[in-house]
Coordinates of C-alpha atoms in Angstrom, one line a residue:
M1 CA -0.3 0.0 -0.2
T2 CA 0.9 3.1 -0.5
A3 CA 0.4 6.9 -0.3
Y4 CA 2.5 7.9 -3.6
V5 CA 0.0 9.5 -6.7
S6 CA 2.1 10.3 -10.2
A7 CA 3.2 13.9 -11.0
F8 CA 0.8 12.4 -14.3
D9 CA -2.5 12.5 -12.0
L10 CA -1.7 14.3 -10.0
F11 CA -0.6 17.2 -12.4
S12 CA -3.5 17.1 -15.2
I13 CA -3.3 19.3 -18.1
G14 CA -7.0 20.6 -17.8
V15 CA -9.7 23.2 -18.7
G16 CA -10.7 25.7 -16.2
P17 CA -12.6 26.7 -13.7
S18 CA -13.2 24.2 -11.8
S19 CA -10.7 20.6 -11.5
S20 CA -14.1 18.8 -9.6
H21 CA -16.9 21.1 -11.1
T22 CA -14.5 21.0 -14.1
V23 CA -12.4 18.3 -15.6
G24 CA -14.0 16.2 -12.7
P25 CA -17.9 15.4 -14.5
M26 CA -16.4 16.4 -18.0
R27 CA -14.2 13.0 -17.0
A28 CA -17.6 10.4 -15.8
G29 CA -19.4 12.1 -18.7
L30 CA -16.6 11.0 -21.3
E31 CA -16.6 7.9 -19.5
F32 CA -19.5 6.7 -19.7
A33 CA -20.1 7.2 -23.5
Q34 CA -17.3 5.5 -23.4
R35 CA -18.6 2.3 -21.9
L36 CA -22.0 2.8 -23.2
R37 CA -20.1 2.1 -26.8
A38 CA -17.4 0.0 -25.1
G39 CA -20.8 -2.2 -24.3
G40 CA -22.2 -2.1 -27.3
A41 CA -25.5 -0.3 -26.3
L42 CA -24.7 3.2 -27.1
E43 CA -27.1 2.4 -30.5
R44 CA -29.8 1.2 -27.6
V45 CA -29.8 5.3 -26.2
T46 CA -32.4 8.1 -27.2
R47 CA -32.2 10.3 -24.4
V48 CA -29.2 10.9 -22.1
T49 CA -30.1 12.6 -18.5
C50 CA -27.5 15.0 -15.4
D51 CA -28.4 15.3 -11.7
L52 CA -25.6 17.2 -9.9
F53 CA -26.5 16.7 -7.1
G54 CA -24.9 18.5 -3.7
S55 CA -22.0 20.9 -4.8
L56 CA -21.9 20.3 -8.0
G57 CA -25.9 21.2 -7.8
A58 CA -25.2 24.4 -5.4
T59 CA -21.6 26.1 -8.0
G60 CA -22.8 23.6 -10.7
I61 CA -23.2 26.8 -12.8
G62 CA -21.0 29.5 -12.2
H63 CA -17.8 26.4 -12.0
G64 CA -19.3 24.8 -16.1
T65 CA -20.7 21.8 -14.4
P66 CA -22.9 21.4 -17.2
D67 CA -20.8 22.3 -19.7
A68 CA -18.5 19.6 -18.9
V69 CA -20.8 16.8 -18.1
V70 CA -22.5 18.1 -21.9
A71 CA -18.9 18.7 -23.5
G72 CA -17.4 15.0 -22.1
L73 CA -21.2 13.0 -23.6
Q74 CA -19.5 14.3 -26.3
G75 CA -16.0 13.1 -26.1
L76 CA -14.1 15.7 -26.0
E77 CA -11.2 15.0 -23.6
P78 CA -9.9 17.8 -20.5
E79 CA -6.3 17.3 -22.2
T80 CA -7.2 18.5 -25.9
A81 CA -9.9 19.8 -26.0
D82 CA -10.7 23.4 -27.4
P83 CA -11.5 25.8 -23.6
S84 CA -13.9 27.2 -24.7
A85 CA -16.1 24.5 -27.4
V86 CA -15.6 23.8 -22.8
R87 CA -17.1 26.4 -21.9
S88 CA -20.6 26.6 -24.3
A89 CA -21.4 23.6 -24.7
W90 CA -24.9 23.1 -22.1
T91 CA -24.6 27.2 -21.8
D92 CA -25.2 28.1 -25.9
W93 CA -27.2 24.8 -26.6
P94 CA -29.7 25.4 -29.7
A95 CA -32.4 23.6 -28.5
G96 CA -34.2 21.2 -30.9
Q97 CA -30.0 20.1 -32.0
D98 CA -29.4 17.1 -30.7
L99 CA -26.5 15.4 -29.2
A100 CA -24.1 13.4 -30.2
L101 CA -23.2 10.9 -27.7
A102 CA -19.7 10.1 -27.9
G103 CA -19.2 12.0 -31.3
I104 CA -21.1 9.8 -33.5
H105 CA -24.7 8.8 -32.0
P106 CA -27.3 11.8 -32.5
V107 CA -29.8 11.7 -29.4
P108 CA -32.2 14.1 -29.0
F109 CA -31.2 16.8 -26.0
A110 CA -32.6 20.0 -23.9
K111 CA -30.5 21.6 -21.5
D112 CA -33.0 21.0 -18.5
D113 CA -31.5 17.4 -19.4
I114 CA -29.5 18.8 -16.7
V115 CA -31.0 18.9 -13.4
F116 CA -29.6 20.2 -10.0
A117 CA -30.1 19.0 -7.4
P118 CA -27.9 21.1 -4.3
R119 CA -29.8 20.0 -0.9
T120 CA -29.0 16.1 -2.0
R121 CA -25.9 14.6 -0.4
L122 CA -25.2 11.4 -1.4
P123 CA -23.2 10.0 0.9
G124 CA -20.1 9.4 -1.0
H125 CA -18.7 12.6 -1.5
P126 CA -19.8 15.8 -2.1
N127 CA -19.5 16.1 -5.0
A128 CA -22.2 13.2 -7.5
M129 CA -23.7 12.9 -10.3
T130 CA -25.6 10.5 -11.3
L131 CA -26.2 9.8 -15.9
R132 CA -28.6 8.4 -16.5
A133 CA -28.9 6.6 -20.6
L134 CA -32.4 5.7 -21.9
D135 CA -34.0 3.9 -24.6
A136 CA -37.6 4.5 -26.8
D137 CA -39.1 3.2 -24.6
G138 CA -38.1 5.6 -21.7
E139 CA -36.5 2.1 -20.0
V140 CA -33.0 2.5 -18.2
V141 CA -30.0 0.9 -20.8
A142 CA -27.7 2.5 -18.2
E143 CA -26.9 4.1 -14.7
Q144 CA -24.3 5.7 -13.5
T145 CA -23.6 7.8 -9.9
Y146 CA -19.8 9.6 -9.9
Y147 CA -18.2 11.0 -7.8
S148 CA -16.2 14.4 -8.2
V149 CA -13.2 13.1 -5.3
G150 CA -11.0 16.7 -6.3
G151 CA -8.2 17.5 -8.6
G152 CA -10.0 16.3 -11.0
F153 CA -9.9 12.6 -10.2
I154 CA -13.2 11.0 -10.3
R155 CA -14.7 7.4 -9.4
R156 CA -18.2 5.4 -9.5
E157 CA -20.7 5.0 -6.6
G158 CA -19.4 1.3 -6.2
E159 CA -15.8 1.4 -5.9
E160 CA -14.3 1.8 -3.0
P161 CA -11.7 5.0 -2.1
S162 CA -8.4 4.4 -4.4
V163 CA -5.2 5.0 -2.9
A164 CA -2.7 5.0 -5.8
G165 CA -2.5 3.1 -7.5
G166 CA 0.5 0.9 -9.5
V167 CA 3.8 -0.3 -7.9
H168 CA 6.2 1.5 -6.2
P169 CA 9.7 0.9 -6.0
Y170 CA 9.3 3.4 -2.6
P171 CA 5.7 2.6 -1.1
Y172 CA 5.0 4.9 1.7
R173 CA 1.7 6.4 3.7
D174 CA 2.6 9.0 5.4
A175 CA 5.7 11.6 5.6
A176 CA 7.0 9.9 8.3
E177 CA 8.3 7.0 6.0
L178 CA 9.3 8.8 3.5
L179 CA 11.5 10.7 5.8
S180 CA 13.3 7.0 6.5
L181 CA 12.8 5.5 3.0
C182 CA 15.1 8.7 2.0
D183 CA 17.3 7.8 5.1
E184 CA 17.7 4.5 4.5
H185 CA 18.5 4.8 0.7
G186 CA 21.0 7.7 0.9
L187 CA 18.3 9.1 -2.0
S188 CA 16.3 13.0 -1.7
I189 CA 12.5 12.9 -2.2
A190 CA 12.7 14.2 -5.6
E191 CA 15.1 11.2 -6.1
I192 CA 12.2 9.0 -4.5
A193 CA 9.5 10.3 -6.8
R194 CA 11.5 9.3 -10.0
I195 CA 12.1 6.2 -9.0
N196 CA 8.4 5.6 -8.1
E197 CA 7.5 6.7 -12.1
T198 CA 10.0 5.1 -14.1
A199 CA 8.8 2.2 -12.3
T200 CA 6.0 2.8 -15.7
R201 CA 7.7 5.1 -17.8
T202 CA 11.4 5.4 -19.2
E203 CA 13.9 8.3 -17.8
E204 CA 12.9 10.3 -20.9
E205 CA 9.7 9.3 -20.7
V206 CA 9.9 11.0 -16.9
A207 CA 11.7 13.6 -18.0
A208 CA 9.6 14.6 -21.4
G209 CA 6.0 14.8 -19.3
L210 CA 7.6 16.3 -16.4
D211 CA 8.1 19.3 -19.7
A212 CA 5.6 19.1 -21.2
I213 CA 3.3 20.4 -17.0
W214 CA 6.0 22.5 -16.6
D215 CA 5.7 24.2 -20.1
A216 CA 1.2 24.8 -20.0
M217 CA 2.6 26.1 -16.2
S218 CA 3.9 28.7 -18.1
A219 CA 2.0 29.4 -21.0
C220 CA -1.1 29.4 -18.8
V221 CA 1.3 32.2 -16.7
D222 CA 1.7 34.1 -20.0
A223 CA -1.4 34.3 -21.3
G224 CA -2.6 35.3 -18.3
L225 CA 0.5 38.0 -18.2
H226 CA -0.9 39.3 -21.8
S227 CA -4.6 39.1 -21.0
E228 CA -7.1 41.9 -20.0
G229 CA -10.9 42.5 -19.8
T230 CA -13.5 41.3 -17.9
L231 CA -14.2 37.3 -16.2
P232 CA -16.9 35.6 -17.0
G233 CA -20.0 35.4 -14.5
I234 CA -22.6 38.0 -13.0
L235 CA -19.6 39.8 -11.0
K236 CA -17.2 41.3 -13.9
V237 CA -14.4 40.8 -12.2
K238 CA -11.6 42.9 -14.0
R239 CA -8.5 40.9 -14.9
R240 CA -5.8 42.8 -12.8
A241 CA -2.5 40.3 -14.2
A242 CA -1.8 42.3 -17.6
T243 CA -1.5 45.7 -15.7
I244 CA 0.2 44.7 -13.1
R245 CA 3.2 43.2 -15.7
E246 CA 2.6 46.6 -17.4
Q247 CA 2.9 48.6 -14.1
L248 CA 6.2 46.0 -13.5
E249 CA 7.8 46.3 -16.6
A250 CA 7.3 50.3 -16.5
T251 CA 9.3 50.2 -13.1
E252 CA 12.4 48.0 -14.9
A253 CA 12.4 50.1 -17.5
D254 CA 13.0 53.0 -15.4
G255 CA 16.0 51.8 -14.2
H256 CA 14.3 50.7 -11.1
R257 CA 15.3 47.1 -9.1
E258 CA 13.2 44.4 -10.4
L259 CA 10.4 43.8 -7.7
P260 CA 10.4 39.4 -7.2
G261 CA 7.4 39.2 -4.6
E262 CA 5.2 41.8 -7.0
W263 CA 6.2 39.5 -10.2
L264 CA 4.7 36.2 -7.8
G265 CA 2.1 38.1 -7.1
A266 CA 1.3 38.8 -10.9
F267 CA 2.3 35.6 -11.7
A268 CA -0.4 33.2 -9.5
L269 CA -3.1 36.4 -10.2
A270 CA -2.5 35.3 -14.0
V271 CA -2.6 32.0 -14.2
N272 CA -6.1 31.8 -11.8
E273 CA -7.6 34.5 -14.0
E274 CA -7.0 31.5 -17.1
N275 CA -8.8 29.3 -14.9
A276 CA -11.6 31.3 -14.3
A277 CA -11.8 32.3 -17.8
G278 CA -12.3 28.3 -19.4
G279 CA -8.5 29.1 -19.8
R280 CA -5.6 25.8 -20.2
V281 CA -4.3 25.4 -17.3
V282 CA -3.1 22.2 -15.3
T283 CA -3.9 21.0 -11.5
A284 CA -1.4 21.7 -9.5
P285 CA -3.3 20.3 -7.1
T286 CA -7.0 21.8 -8.3
N287 CA -8.3 24.0 -10.6
G288 CA -9.0 26.3 -7.8
A289 CA -5.8 26.0 -6.6
A290 CA -3.3 25.5 -9.6
G291 CA -1.9 29.8 -9.5
I292 CA 0.4 28.8 -6.9
L293 CA 2.7 25.4 -7.6
P294 CA 3.1 28.0 -11.3
A295 CA 3.3 30.8 -9.7
V296 CA 6.2 30.1 -7.1
A297 CA 8.2 28.4 -9.8
M298 CA 7.8 30.8 -12.3
Y299 CA 9.5 32.8 -9.1
W300 CA 12.0 30.4 -8.5
W301 CA 13.3 30.0 -12.5
R302 CA 13.4 33.7 -13.2
F303 CA 14.8 35.4 -10.0
L304 CA 17.5 32.1 -9.2
A305 CA 18.0 30.1 -10.9
D306 CA 20.7 31.8 -12.4
S307 CA 21.9 33.2 -8.8
G308 CA 23.8 30.1 -7.3
L309 CA 20.4 29.5 -5.1
G310 CA 19.5 25.7 -6.3
A311 CA 21.1 26.5 -9.6
G312 CA 23.6 23.0 -8.9
N313 CA 25.3 24.8 -5.7
A314 CA 24.0 23.4 -3.2
V315 CA 24.9 20.5 -1.7
T316 CA 22.6 17.6 0.1
P317 CA 23.3 16.2 3.9
Y318 CA 24.4 13.3 1.2
G319 CA 27.8 15.1 -0.2
E320 CA 26.2 15.3 -3.7
L321 CA 25.4 19.0 -6.1
V322 CA 21.7 19.3 -6.1
G323 CA 22.6 19.1 -10.1
S324 CA 24.0 16.0 -10.3
A325 CA 20.1 14.3 -8.8
L326 CA 19.3 16.2 -11.6
I327 CA 21.1 14.6 -14.2
G328 CA 19.4 11.7 -15.9
F329 CA 15.7 13.1 -15.8
G330 CA 16.1 11.7 -20.0
E331 CA 19.7 12.6 -20.1
D332 CA 22.4 10.3 -20.2
A333 CA 24.9 11.7 -18.2
A334 CA 27.5 9.6 -19.7
H335 CA 27.2 11.8 -22.7
L336 CA 26.3 15.4 -20.9
D337 CA 27.6 17.8 -23.0
E338 CA 26.6 21.1 -22.1
A339 CA 30.1 21.5 -23.8
H340 CA 28.7 23.4 -26.8
L341 CA 26.3 24.9 -25.6
S342 CA 25.7 28.5 -25.3
E343 CA 25.4 29.9 -21.3
E344 CA 22.1 30.6 -21.9
E345 CA 21.5 28.0 -23.0
R346 CA 22.9 25.8 -20.2
A347 CA 21.6 28.1 -18.0
E348 CA 18.2 26.8 -20.1
A349 CA 18.7 23.4 -18.9
N350 CA 19.8 23.7 -16.1
R351 CA 16.6 25.1 -15.0
R352 CA 14.7 22.5 -16.9
R353 CA 16.0 20.3 -14.3
G354 CA 15.3 21.9 -11.5
I355 CA 11.6 22.6 -12.3
R356 CA 11.4 18.0 -12.5
R357 CA 12.7 18.3 -9.5
F358 CA 11.1 21.0 -7.5
L359 CA 7.2 19.2 -9.8
L360 CA 8.8 14.9 -8.4
T361 CA 9.1 16.9 -4.5
A362 CA 5.8 18.3 -4.8
T363 CA 4.5 15.6 -6.4
A364 CA 5.6 13.2 -2.9
L365 CA 4.5 16.2 -1.2
G366 CA 1.3 16.0 -2.6
S367 CA 0.2 12.3 -2.4
L368 CA 0.1 12.3 1.3
F369 CA -2.2 15.1 0.8
K370 CA -4.3 13.4 -1.3
N371 CA -4.5 10.2 0.9
N372 CA -4.7 11.1 3.6
A373 CA -6.3 14.0 3.9
S374 CA -8.5 15.9 1.1
I375 CA -7.3 17.9 -2.0
S376 CA -11.2 18.9 -2.7
G377 CA -12.7 21.5 -1.7
A378 CA -16.4 20.2 -1.1
E379 CA -14.9 17.5 1.5
G380 CA -12.2 19.5 3.1
G381 CA -13.2 23.5 2.1
C382 CA -10.6 25.4 1.0
Q383 CA -7.4 24.6 2.8
A384 CA -7.7 21.5 1.1
E385 CA -7.2 23.1 -1.9
V386 CA -4.8 26.3 -1.4
G387 CA -3.4 25.2 1.2
S388 CA -2.2 21.3 0.3
A389 CA -1.3 23.8 -3.1
C390 CA 1.1 26.0 -1.0
A391 CA 2.6 23.7 0.6
M392 CA 3.8 21.3 -1.7
A393 CA 5.1 24.8 -3.9
A394 CA 6.7 25.5 -0.6
G395 CA 9.1 22.1 -0.6
G396 CA 9.7 22.1 -3.8
L397 CA 10.7 25.7 -3.5
T398 CA 12.9 24.4 -0.4
A399 CA 14.1 21.8 -2.8
V400 CA 15.7 23.5 -5.4
M401 CA 17.2 26.4 -3.1
G402 CA 18.7 23.0 -2.2
G403 CA 17.5 22.4 1.0
T404 CA 17.6 19.0 2.9
N405 CA 15.0 16.3 3.5
R406 CA 14.1 17.4 6.7
Q407 CA 14.5 21.2 5.9
I408 CA 11.3 20.0 2.6
E409 CA 8.8 18.8 5.8
N410 CA 9.9 21.0 6.6
A411 CA 8.6 23.7 4.5
A412 CA 5.4 21.4 3.9
E413 CA 4.3 21.5 7.1
I414 CA 4.3 25.4 7.9
A415 CA 2.6 26.2 5.0
M416 CA 0.0 23.7 5.8
E417 CA -0.2 24.3 9.8
H418 CA -0.9 28.5 8.0
H419 CA -3.5 27.2 6.6
L420 CA -5.3 24.9 8.8
G421 CA -10.0 26.0 9.0
L422 CA -9.1 28.1 5.8
T423 CA -12.9 28.2 3.9
C424 CA -14.4 27.3 0.6
D425 CA -16.8 30.0 -0.2
P426 CA -16.7 31.7 -3.0
I427 CA -19.1 34.5 -4.2
G428 CA -22.2 34.2 -6.3
G429 CA -19.9 30.5 -7.5
L430 CA -17.6 31.5 -9.6
V431 CA -13.8 30.6 -9.2
Q432 CA -12.6 34.8 -9.2
I433 CA -13.5 36.4 -5.6
P434 CA -11.1 35.4 -2.9
C435 CA -10.2 32.6 -5.3
I436 CA -7.8 34.4 -7.4
E437 CA -5.5 36.9 -4.4
R438 CA -6.1 33.6 -2.4
N439 CA -3.1 31.8 -5.1
A440 CA -1.2 35.0 -5.0
I441 CA -1.7 35.6 -1.3
A442 CA -0.5 31.4 -0.1
A443 CA 1.8 32.4 -3.5
S444 CA 3.7 34.4 -1.2
T445 CA 2.9 32.2 1.9
A446 CA 4.8 29.1 0.2
V447 CA 8.1 31.5 -0.4
T448 CA 7.7 32.6 3.1
A449 CA 7.7 28.7 4.6
A450 CA 10.4 28.0 3.1
R451 CA 12.4 30.3 3.6
L452 CA 12.0 29.9 7.2
A453 CA 12.5 26.3 7.1
L454 CA 15.5 27.1 5.0
R455 CA 17.3 29.0 7.8
G456 CA 16.3 25.7 10.0
D457 CA 18.3 22.5 10.7
G458 CA 15.0 20.5 9.4
S459 CA 13.8 19.4 13.6
H460 CA 10.3 21.2 14.5
Y461 CA 8.2 20.4 17.6
V462 CA 5.1 20.1 14.6
S463 CA 5.2 17.4 12.2
L464 CA 3.9 17.1 8.5
D465 CA 1.7 14.1 9.0
A466 CA 0.2 16.1 12.0
V467 CA -0.9 18.6 10.7
V468 CA -2.3 16.2 7.8
E469 CA -4.4 14.6 10.2
T470 CA -5.8 18.1 11.8
M471 CA -6.6 18.8 8.5
R472 CA -8.4 16.1 7.3
Q473 CA -10.0 16.0 10.6
T474 CA -11.2 19.6 10.7
G475 CA -12.5 19.1 7.2
L476 CA -15.2 16.1 9.2
D477 CA -15.7 18.9 11.7
M478 CA -16.5 22.2 9.0
S479 CA -19.8 22.9 8.7
T480 CA -21.1 22.7 4.9
K481 CA -21.8 25.9 4.3
Y482 CA -18.7 26.5 4.4
K483 CA -17.0 23.5 1.1
E484 CA -18.0 24.9 -1.6
T485 CA -21.8 25.4 -2.2
S486 CA -21.3 29.5 -1.4
E487 CA -23.7 28.7 1.4
G488 CA -21.7 30.8 4.0
G489 CA -19.0 33.7 4.6
L490 CA -18.3 36.0 2.2
A491 CA -20.7 34.2 0.1
V492 CA -23.7 35.1 1.7
N493 CA -22.2 38.6 3.1
V494 CA -20.8 40.0 0.3
I495 CA -24.1 42.2 -2.7
E496 CA -23.3 40.6 -5.7
C497 CA -23.4 43.4 -8.4

């Protein structure tokens, strides 16, 4: 039994605005259609319906849930679908038009075939949905209830809650076991994750996959920094990241020093504005918290990677250079010859290796939150989303800054400890207020947690495992109205206008 979740599951490329309310339901719709097709039942279907329960019913429209379900039923995948096609799939559905189930079988469909039942909460999870396929006589051809359990992961009713799948060379159930493995084998947390990944993929595939995740993250940052206008929805929230970018660039052009902390906030705003607009984002580990890891990683990439801090010059407790542990992520160390590269190209290669270390470290930590607590706002409040992402980012930054395994664990603990009890109360059911700014604040917290941990020796009183368990218990105790239902907190105390 292991808690480890692959980086390629934890960091999935999809669409906004929500991993649990958009990506998960889209995958559920897709799987339902695929199962009908695989079982030979597709031709019998003349109608398909979907009931959205609990949190999916309460904030589904603001999160694009019905659009996602319809897109999935039509055979679209979150990783490859045009985000604009997902955004309009249900909202702009023409009356009288057939739905191409699984992309090939036309069935009559109307917008009210999606039913919202926010007051009905199924016992399996707050994010529940039931899909039905009916024949010409109105008889049920197939029916399946799905739970969107956070981070884009789904579970069919009747399935046992799954711990991470697959067989890993270095299984661990909690942070204590993870640190013990590192000590026993003389490995970093990132190396433990890398070796677990190469149980099912080659070194080259792991490297390419991590690079693709980072490319999607950085593209999202760039898109957000260069997009203006107003976000969709009744709040009419104005996008700010592009304006802040222009202000910072103007300040730097005037000869003033760069402002890393302000850029950090801009990076986070950029991602979450893209997410709120339904753009292409990476769940990290959710969409609502998608800006924190890219912002912190971009902060390291732009301001720290070439300064000697985390650029291959720090020594691990095992006496090896941090950079040396990164060689082999798709690169044969025996043939690695960067002498022919320009200084800029060598710096780029080194930053790439650092980002892989960042993501792998974050993966090892994020697995603990997913399997020992929750990464679902509907289940654990925003502490489960933003808190988990902040801890993952803090640990990843500590790793690329040359921190020891215990400093990494300490950084994650500090970051999570100070998000305990954070509620999920989005105004208007939109992933905008307070979600967008919350990512920027959490990115700053992650950097602070990393710097505090790096100033210590890794020893601390409260363990990461204790904080994870506290977060789990707090989520259970938290009132439902503070768990992504928009029935409490800011959602009812701020007038929607």
